[in-house]
PDB file of C-alpha atoms and ligand atoms in Angstrom:
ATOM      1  CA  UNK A  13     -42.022  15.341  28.826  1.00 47.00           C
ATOM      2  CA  UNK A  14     -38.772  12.678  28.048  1.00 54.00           C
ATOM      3  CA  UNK A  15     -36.807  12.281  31.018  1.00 64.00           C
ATOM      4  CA  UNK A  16     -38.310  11.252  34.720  1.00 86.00           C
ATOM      5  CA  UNK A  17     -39.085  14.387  37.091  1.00 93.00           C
ATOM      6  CA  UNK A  18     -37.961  14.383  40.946  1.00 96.00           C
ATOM      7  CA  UNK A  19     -40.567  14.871  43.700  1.00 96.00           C
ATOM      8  CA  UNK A  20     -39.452  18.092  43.918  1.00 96.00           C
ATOM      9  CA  UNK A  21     -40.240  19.205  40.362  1.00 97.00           C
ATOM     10  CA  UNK A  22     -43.691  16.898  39.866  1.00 97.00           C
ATOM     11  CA  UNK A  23     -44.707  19.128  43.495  1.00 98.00           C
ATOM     12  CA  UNK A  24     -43.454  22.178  40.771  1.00 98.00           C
ATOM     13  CA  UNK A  25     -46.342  21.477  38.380  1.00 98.00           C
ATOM     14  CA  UNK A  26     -49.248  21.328  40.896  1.00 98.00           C
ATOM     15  CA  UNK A  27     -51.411  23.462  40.862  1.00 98.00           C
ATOM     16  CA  UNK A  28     -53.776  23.393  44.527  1.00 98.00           C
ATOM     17  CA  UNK A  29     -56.816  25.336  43.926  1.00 98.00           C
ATOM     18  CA  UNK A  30     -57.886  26.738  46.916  1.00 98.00           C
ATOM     19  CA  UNK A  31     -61.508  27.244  46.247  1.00 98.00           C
ATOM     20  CA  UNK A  32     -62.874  28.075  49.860  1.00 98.00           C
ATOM     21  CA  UNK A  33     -65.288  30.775  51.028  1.00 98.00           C
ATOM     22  CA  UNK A  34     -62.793  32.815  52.992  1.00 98.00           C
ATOM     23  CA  UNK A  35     -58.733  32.687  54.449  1.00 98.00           C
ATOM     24  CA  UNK A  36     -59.184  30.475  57.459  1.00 98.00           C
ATOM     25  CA  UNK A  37     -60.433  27.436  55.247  1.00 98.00           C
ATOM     26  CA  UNK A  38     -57.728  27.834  53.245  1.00 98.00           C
ATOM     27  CA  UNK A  39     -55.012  28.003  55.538  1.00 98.00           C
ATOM     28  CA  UNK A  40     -56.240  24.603  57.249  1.00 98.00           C
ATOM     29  CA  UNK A  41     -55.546  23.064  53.918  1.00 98.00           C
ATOM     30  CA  UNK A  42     -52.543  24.836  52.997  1.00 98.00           C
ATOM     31  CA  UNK A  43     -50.919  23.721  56.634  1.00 98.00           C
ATOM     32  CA  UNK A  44     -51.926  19.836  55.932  1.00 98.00           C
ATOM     33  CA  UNK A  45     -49.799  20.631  53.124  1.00 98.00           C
ATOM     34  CA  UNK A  46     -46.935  22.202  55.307  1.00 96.00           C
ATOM     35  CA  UNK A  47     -43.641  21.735  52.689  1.00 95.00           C
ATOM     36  CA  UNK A  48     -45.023  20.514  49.483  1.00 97.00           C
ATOM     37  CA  UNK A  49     -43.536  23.093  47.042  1.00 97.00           C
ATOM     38  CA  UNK A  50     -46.737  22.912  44.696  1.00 98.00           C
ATOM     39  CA  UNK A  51     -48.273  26.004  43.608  1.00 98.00           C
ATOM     40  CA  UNK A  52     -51.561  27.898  45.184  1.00 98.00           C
ATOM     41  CA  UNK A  53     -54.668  29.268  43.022  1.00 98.00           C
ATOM     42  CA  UNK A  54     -56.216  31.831  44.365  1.00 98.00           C
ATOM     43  CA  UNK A  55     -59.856  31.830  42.301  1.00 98.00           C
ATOM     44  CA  UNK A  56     -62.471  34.733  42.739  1.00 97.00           C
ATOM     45  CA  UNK A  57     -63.883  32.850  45.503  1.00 98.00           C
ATOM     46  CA  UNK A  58     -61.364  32.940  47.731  1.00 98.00           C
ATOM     47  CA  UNK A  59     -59.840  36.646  46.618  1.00 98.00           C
ATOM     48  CA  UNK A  60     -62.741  38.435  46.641  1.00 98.00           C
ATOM     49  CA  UNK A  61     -63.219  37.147  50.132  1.00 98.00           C
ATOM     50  CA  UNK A  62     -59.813  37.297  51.774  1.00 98.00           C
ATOM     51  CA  UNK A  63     -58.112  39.548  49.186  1.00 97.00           C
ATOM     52  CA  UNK A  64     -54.042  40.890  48.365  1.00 98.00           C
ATOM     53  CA  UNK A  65     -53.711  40.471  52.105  1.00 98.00           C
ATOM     54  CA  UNK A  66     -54.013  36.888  52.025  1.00 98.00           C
ATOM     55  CA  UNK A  67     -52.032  36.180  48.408  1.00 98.00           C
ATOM     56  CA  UNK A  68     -49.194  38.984  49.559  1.00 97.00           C
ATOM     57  CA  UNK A  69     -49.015  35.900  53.101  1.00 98.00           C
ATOM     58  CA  UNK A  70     -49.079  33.117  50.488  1.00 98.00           C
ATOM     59  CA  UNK A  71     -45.758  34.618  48.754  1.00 97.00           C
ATOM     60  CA  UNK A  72     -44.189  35.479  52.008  1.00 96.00           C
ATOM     61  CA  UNK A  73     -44.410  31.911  52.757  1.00 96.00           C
ATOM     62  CA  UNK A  74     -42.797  30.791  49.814  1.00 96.00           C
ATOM     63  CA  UNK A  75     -45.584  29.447  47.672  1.00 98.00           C
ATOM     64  CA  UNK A  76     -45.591  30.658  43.999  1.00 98.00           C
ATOM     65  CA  UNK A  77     -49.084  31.858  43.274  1.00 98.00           C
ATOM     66  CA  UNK A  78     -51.672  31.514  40.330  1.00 98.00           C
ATOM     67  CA  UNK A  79     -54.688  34.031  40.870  1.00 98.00           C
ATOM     68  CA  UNK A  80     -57.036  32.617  38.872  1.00 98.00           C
ATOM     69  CA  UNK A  81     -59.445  35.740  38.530  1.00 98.00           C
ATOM     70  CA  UNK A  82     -60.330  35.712  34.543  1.00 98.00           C
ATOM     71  CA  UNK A  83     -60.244  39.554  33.488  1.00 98.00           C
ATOM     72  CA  UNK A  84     -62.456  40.032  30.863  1.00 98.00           C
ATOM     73  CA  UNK A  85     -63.440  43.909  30.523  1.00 98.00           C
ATOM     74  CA  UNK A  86     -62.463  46.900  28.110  1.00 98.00           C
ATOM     75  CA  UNK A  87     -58.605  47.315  27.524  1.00 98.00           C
ATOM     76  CA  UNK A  88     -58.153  49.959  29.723  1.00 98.00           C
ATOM     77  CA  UNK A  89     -59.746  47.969  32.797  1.00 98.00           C
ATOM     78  CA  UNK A  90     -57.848  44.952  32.019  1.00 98.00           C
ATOM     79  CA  UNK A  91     -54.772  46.925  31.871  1.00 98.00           C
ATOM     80  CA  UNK A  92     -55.159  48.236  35.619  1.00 98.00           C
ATOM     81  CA  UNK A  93     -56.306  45.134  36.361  1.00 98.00           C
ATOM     82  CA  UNK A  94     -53.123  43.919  35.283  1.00 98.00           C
ATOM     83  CA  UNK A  95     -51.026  46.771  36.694  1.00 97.00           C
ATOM     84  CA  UNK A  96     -52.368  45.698  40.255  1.00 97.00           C
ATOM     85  CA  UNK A  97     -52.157  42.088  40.074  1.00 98.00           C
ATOM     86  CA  UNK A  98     -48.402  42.763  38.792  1.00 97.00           C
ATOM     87  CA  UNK A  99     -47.577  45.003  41.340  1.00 96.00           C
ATOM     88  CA  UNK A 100     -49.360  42.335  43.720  1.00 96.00           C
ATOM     89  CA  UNK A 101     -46.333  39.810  42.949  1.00 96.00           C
ATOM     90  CA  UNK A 102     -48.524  36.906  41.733  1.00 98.00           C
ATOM     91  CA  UNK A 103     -46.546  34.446  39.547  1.00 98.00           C
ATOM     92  CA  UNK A 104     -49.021  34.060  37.160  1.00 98.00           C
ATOM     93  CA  UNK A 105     -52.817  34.962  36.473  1.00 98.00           C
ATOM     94  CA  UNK A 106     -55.503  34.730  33.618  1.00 98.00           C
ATOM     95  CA  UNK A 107     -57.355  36.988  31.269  1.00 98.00           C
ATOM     96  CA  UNK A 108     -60.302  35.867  28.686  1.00 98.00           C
ATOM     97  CA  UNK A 109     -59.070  35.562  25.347  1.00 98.00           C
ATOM     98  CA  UNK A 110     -62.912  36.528  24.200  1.00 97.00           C
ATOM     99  CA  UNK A 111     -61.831  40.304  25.060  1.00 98.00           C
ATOM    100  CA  UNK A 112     -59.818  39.966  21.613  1.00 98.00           C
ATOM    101  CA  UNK A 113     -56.447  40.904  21.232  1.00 98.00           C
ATOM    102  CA  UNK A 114     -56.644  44.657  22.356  1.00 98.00           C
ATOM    103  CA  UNK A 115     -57.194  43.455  25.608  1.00 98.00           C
ATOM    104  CA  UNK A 116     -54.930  40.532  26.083  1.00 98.00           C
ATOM    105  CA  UNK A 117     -52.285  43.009  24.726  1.00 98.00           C
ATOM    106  CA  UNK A 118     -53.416  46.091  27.238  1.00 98.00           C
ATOM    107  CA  UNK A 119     -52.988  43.457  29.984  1.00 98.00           C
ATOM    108  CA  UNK A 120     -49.374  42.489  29.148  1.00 98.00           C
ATOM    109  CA  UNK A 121     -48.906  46.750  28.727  1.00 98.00           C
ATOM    110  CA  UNK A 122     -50.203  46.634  32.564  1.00 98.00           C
ATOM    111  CA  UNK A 123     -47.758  44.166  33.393  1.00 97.00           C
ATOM    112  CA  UNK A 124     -44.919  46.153  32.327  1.00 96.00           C
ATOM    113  CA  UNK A 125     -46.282  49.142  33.430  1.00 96.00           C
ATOM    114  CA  UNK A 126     -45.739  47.483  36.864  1.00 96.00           C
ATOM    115  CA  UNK A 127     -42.276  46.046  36.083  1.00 95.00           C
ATOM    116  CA  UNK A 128     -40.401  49.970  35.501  1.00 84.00           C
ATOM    117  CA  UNK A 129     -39.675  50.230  38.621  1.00 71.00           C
ATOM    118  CA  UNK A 130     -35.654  49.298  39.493  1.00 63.00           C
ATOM    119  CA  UNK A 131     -36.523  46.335  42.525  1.00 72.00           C
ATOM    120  CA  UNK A 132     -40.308  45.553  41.321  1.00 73.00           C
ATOM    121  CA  UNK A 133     -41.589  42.402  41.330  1.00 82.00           C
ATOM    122  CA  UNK A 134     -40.751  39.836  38.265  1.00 91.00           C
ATOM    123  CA  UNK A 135     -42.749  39.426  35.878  1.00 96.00           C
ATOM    124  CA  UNK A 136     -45.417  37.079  36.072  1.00 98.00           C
ATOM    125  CA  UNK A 137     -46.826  34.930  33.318  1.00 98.00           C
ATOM    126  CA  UNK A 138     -49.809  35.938  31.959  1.00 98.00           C
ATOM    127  CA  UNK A 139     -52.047  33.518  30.285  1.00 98.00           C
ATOM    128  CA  UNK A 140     -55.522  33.093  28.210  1.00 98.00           C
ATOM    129  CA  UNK A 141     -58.557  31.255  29.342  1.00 97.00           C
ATOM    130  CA  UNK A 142     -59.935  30.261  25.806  1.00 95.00           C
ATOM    131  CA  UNK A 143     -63.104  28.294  26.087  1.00 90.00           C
ATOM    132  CA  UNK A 144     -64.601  27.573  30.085  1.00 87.00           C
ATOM    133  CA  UNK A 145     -64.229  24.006  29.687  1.00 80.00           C
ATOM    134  CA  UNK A 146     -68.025  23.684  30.865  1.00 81.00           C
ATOM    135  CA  UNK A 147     -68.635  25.103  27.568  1.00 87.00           C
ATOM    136  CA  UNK A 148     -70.727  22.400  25.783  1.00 88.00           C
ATOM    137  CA  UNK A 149     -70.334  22.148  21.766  1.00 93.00           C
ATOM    138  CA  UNK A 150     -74.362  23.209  21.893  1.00 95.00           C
ATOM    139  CA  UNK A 151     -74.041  26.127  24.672  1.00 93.00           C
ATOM    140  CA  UNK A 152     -70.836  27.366  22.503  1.00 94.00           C
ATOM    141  CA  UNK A 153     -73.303  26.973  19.154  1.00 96.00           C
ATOM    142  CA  UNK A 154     -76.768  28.077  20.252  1.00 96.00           C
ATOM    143  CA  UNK A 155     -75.683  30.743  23.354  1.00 95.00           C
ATOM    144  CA  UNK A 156     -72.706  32.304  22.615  1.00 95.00           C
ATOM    145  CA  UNK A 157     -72.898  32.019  18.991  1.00 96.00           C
ATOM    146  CA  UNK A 158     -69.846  30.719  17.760  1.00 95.00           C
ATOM    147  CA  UNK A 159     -69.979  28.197  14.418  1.00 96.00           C
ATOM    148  CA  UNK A 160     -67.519  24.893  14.532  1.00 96.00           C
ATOM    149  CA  UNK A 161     -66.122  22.365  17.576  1.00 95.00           C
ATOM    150  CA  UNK A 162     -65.073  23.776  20.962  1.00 92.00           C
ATOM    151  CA  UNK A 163     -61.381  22.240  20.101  1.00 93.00           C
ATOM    152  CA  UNK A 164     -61.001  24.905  16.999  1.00 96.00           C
ATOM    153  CA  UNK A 165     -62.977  27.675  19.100  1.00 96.00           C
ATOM    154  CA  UNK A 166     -60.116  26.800  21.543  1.00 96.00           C
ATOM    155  CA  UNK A 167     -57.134  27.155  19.188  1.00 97.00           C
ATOM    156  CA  UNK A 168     -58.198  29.701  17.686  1.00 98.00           C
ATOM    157  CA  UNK A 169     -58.373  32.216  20.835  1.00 98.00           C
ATOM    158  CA  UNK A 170     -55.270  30.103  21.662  1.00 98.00           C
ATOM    159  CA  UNK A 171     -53.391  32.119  18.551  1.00 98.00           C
ATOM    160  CA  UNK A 172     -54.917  34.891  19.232  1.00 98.00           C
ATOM    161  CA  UNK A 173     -53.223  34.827  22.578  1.00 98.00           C
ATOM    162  CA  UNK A 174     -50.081  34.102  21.179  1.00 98.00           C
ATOM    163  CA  UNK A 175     -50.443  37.171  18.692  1.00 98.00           C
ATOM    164  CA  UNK A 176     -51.387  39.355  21.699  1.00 98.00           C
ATOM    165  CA  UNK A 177     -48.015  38.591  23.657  1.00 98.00           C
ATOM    166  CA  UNK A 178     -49.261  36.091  25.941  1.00 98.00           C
ATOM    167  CA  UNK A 179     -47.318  33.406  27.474  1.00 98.00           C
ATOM    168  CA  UNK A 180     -49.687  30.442  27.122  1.00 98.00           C
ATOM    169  CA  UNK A 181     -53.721  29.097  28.122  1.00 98.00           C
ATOM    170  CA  UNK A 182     -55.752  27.420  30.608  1.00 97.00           C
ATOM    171  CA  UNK A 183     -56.632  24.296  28.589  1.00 93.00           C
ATOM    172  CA  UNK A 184     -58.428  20.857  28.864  1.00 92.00           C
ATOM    173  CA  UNK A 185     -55.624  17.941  28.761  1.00 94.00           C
ATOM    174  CA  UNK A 186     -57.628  16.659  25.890  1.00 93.00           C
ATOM    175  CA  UNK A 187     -56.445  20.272  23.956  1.00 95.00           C
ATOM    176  CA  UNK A 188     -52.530  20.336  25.059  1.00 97.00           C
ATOM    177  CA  UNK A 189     -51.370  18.730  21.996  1.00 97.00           C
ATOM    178  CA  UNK A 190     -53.344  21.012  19.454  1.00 97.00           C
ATOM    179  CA  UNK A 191     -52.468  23.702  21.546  1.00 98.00           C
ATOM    180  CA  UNK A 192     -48.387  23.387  20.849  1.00 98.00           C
ATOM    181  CA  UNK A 193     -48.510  22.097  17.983  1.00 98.00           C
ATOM    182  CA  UNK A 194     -50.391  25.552  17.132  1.00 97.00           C
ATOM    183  CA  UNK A 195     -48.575  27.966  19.305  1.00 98.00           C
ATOM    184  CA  UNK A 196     -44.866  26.212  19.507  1.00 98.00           C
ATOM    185  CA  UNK A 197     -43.595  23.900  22.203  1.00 97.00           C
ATOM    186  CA  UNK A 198     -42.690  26.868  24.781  1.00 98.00           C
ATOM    187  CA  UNK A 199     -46.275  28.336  24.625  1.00 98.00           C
ATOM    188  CA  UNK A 200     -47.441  27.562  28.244  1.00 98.00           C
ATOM    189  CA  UNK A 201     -50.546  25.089  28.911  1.00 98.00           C
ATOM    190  CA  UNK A 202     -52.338  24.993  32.373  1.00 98.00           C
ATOM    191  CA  UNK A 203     -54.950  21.869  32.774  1.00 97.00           C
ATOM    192  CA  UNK A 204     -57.730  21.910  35.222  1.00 95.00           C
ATOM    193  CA  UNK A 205     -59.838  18.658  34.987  1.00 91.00           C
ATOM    194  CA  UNK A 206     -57.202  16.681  36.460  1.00 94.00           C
ATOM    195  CA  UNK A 207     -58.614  13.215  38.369  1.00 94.00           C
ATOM    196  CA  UNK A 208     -56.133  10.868  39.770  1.00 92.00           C
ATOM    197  CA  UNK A 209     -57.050   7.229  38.765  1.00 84.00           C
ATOM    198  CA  UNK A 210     -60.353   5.984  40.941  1.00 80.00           C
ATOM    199  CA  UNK A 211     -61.443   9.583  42.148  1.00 83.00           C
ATOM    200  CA  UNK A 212     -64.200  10.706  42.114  1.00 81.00           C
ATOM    201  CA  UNK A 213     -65.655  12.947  38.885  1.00 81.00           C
ATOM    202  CA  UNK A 214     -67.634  15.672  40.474  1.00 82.00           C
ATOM    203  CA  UNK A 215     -68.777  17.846  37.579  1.00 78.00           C
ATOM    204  CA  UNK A 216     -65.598  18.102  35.472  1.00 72.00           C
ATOM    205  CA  UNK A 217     -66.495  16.000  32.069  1.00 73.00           C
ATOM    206  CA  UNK A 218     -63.163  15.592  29.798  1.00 72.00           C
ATOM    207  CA  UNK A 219     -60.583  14.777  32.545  1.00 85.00           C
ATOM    208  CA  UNK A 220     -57.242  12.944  32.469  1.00 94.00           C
ATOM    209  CA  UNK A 221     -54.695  11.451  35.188  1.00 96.00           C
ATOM    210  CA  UNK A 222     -51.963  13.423  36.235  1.00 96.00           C
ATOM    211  CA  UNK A 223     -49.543  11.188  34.250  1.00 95.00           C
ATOM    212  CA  UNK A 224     -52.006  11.196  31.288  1.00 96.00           C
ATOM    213  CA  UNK A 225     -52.041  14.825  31.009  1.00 97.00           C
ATOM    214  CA  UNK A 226     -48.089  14.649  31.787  1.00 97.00           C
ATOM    215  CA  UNK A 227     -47.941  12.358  28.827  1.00 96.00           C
ATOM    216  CA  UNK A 228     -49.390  15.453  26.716  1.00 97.00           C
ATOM    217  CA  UNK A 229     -46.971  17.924  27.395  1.00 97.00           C
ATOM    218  CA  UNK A 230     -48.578  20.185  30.170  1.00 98.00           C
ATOM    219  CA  UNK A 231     -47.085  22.098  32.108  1.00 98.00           C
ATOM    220  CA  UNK A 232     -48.852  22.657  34.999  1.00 98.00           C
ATOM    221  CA  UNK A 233     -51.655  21.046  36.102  1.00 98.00           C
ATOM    222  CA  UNK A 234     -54.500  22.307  38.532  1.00 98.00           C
ATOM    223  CA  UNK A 235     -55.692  20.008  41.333  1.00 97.00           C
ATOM    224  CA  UNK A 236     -58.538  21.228  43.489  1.00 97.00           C
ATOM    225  CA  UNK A 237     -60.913  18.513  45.267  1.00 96.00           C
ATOM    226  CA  UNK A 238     -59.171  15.368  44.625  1.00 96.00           C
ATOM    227  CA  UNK A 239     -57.018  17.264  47.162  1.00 98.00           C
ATOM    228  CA  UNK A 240     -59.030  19.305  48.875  1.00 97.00           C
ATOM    229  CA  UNK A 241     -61.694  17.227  49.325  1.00 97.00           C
ATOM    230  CA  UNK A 242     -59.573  14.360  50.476  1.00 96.00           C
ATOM    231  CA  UNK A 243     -59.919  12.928  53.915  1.00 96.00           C
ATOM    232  CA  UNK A 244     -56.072  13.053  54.148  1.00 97.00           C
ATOM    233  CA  UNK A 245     -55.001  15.740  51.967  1.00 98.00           C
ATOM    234  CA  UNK A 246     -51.773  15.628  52.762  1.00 98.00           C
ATOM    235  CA  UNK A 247     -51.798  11.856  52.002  1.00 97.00           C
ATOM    236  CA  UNK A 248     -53.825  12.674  48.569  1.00 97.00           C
ATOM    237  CA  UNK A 249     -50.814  15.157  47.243  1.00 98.00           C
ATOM    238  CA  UNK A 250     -47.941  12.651  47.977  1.00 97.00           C
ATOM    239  CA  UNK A 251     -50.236  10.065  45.793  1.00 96.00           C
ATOM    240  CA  UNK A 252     -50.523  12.099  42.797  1.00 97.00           C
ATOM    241  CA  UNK A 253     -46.574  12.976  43.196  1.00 97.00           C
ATOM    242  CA  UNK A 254     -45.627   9.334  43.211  1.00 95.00           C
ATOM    243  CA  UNK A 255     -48.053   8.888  40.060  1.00 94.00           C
ATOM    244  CA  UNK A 256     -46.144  11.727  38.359  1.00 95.00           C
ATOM    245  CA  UNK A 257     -42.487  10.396  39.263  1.00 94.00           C
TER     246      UNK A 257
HETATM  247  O1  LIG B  20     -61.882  20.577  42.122  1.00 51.85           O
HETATM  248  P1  LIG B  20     -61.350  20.591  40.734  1.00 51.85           P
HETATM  249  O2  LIG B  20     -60.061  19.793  40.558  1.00 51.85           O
HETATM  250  O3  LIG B  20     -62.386  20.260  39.688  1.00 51.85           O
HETATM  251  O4  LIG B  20     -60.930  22.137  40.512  1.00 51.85           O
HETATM  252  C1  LIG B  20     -60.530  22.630  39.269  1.00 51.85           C
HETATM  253  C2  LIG B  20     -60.174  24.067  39.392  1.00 51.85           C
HETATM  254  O5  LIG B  20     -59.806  24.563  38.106  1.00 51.85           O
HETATM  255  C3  LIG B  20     -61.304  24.974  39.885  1.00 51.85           C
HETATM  256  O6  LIG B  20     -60.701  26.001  40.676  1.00 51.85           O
HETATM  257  C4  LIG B  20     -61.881  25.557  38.619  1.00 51.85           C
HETATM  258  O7  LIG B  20     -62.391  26.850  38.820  1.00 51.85           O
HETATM  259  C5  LIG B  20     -60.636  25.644  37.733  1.00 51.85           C
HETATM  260  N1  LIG B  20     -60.906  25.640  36.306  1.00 51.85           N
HETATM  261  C6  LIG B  20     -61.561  24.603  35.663  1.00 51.85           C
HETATM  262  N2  LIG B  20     -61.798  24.668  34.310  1.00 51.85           N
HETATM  263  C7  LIG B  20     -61.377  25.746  33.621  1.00 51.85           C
HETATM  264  C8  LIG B  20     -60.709  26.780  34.259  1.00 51.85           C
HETATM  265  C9  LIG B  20     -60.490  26.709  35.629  1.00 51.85           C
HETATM  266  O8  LIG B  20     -61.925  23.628  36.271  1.00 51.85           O
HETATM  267  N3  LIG B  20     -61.559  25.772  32.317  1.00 51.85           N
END
């Protein structure tokens, strides 16, 4: 990424995912973390549980907000889906790039649906998951039927993103490089799979350092139990800024 970031703008490119079972768990965390100006993902976990009440608090507090809730469903759906979430005044959320390009481009129809209005909300950035980075070579072979490596299954739903209108993917570090060289340097890349030297693995499989993944050209990366999990969370984040500085 060239030139050295400030604390302020490494905090920028965190992603915290909150993945707790309902809003009181998640607000312990998020006041350990009381003025880091990282970002908050919201999966289906935690939405589904405490719902647009608690993301609508999350933006009145300041925090810019990733709902992480995958739409995957027929065009028309996905558009509503879209509409709401827009409406909502996330800053950015996901859609499966296996519901092809009619439904990548419904969901960006959604978004401006939701954007008419003279003092809506702005518009958010709407990205593609392409492969679940659980997805195994064999599982992506055998199951789900799709010939070739997980990296070209990846860039392909990648382009097919970028024909659709989309702003950029969810991606493994490992796939960042691929991924822009593909889709041009702007297209946006969000990394899960994130471990900060000596942490521990849990069940993520292809993961990189924050600076490693830096190093790669992401933009944002997502940091859940490193964090989250961390006897001192608050402690944990100010590590991973100083590695990213
Ligand atoms: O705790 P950990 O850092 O592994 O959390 C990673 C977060 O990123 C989780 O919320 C997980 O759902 C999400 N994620 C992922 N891999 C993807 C997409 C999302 O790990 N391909």
């Amino acid at each position: 990424m060239g030139a050295a970031l400030t604390r302020e703008q490494a905090a920028n490119r965190i992603m915290v995912a909150l993945d707790y079972p309902d809003a009181g768990a998640a607000e312990a965390l998020i006041g350990r973390l009381d003025g880091v100006p990282c970002w908050m993902k919201v999966g289906m976990q935690l939405f589904y549980a405490a719902g647009p009440g608690f993301v609508a608090g999350l933006k009145e507090r300041g925090y810019r907000v990733f709902l992480d809730v995958k739409m995957h469903d027929i065009p028309n759906t996905v558009k509503g889906g879209a509409n709401s979430v827009t409406r909502l005044g996330v800053d950015l959320f996901n859609v499966h790039a296996a519901g092809g390009v009619g439904m990548m481009a419904a969901a960006m129809e959604g978004v401006e649906a939701a954007l008419s209005g003279a003092s809506g909300p702005e518009r958010p950035t709407v990205i593609a998951v392409t492969q679940l980075t659980s997805t195994s070579r064999a599982v992506l072979n055998d199951e789900i039927g799709i010939a070739g490596t997980v990296e070209q299954a990846v860039l392909r739903y990648a382009k097919l993103a970028k024909q659709a209108g989309l702003d950029g993917v969810v991606a493994s570090p490992q796939e960042v490089v691929a991924v822009k060289t593909e889709c041009g340097a702007s297209f946006v890349t969000v990394t899960p799979g994130i471990r900060p030297a000596g942490s521990e693995t849990n069940d993520q499989s292809r993961i990189m350092t924050p600076r490693e993944a830096l190093a790669q050209g992401t933009d944002y990366i997502v940091i859940g139990r490193p964090i989250t999990a961390a006897a001192d969370p608050r402690q944990a984040i100010e590590t991973i800024i100083e590695e990213m500085i």
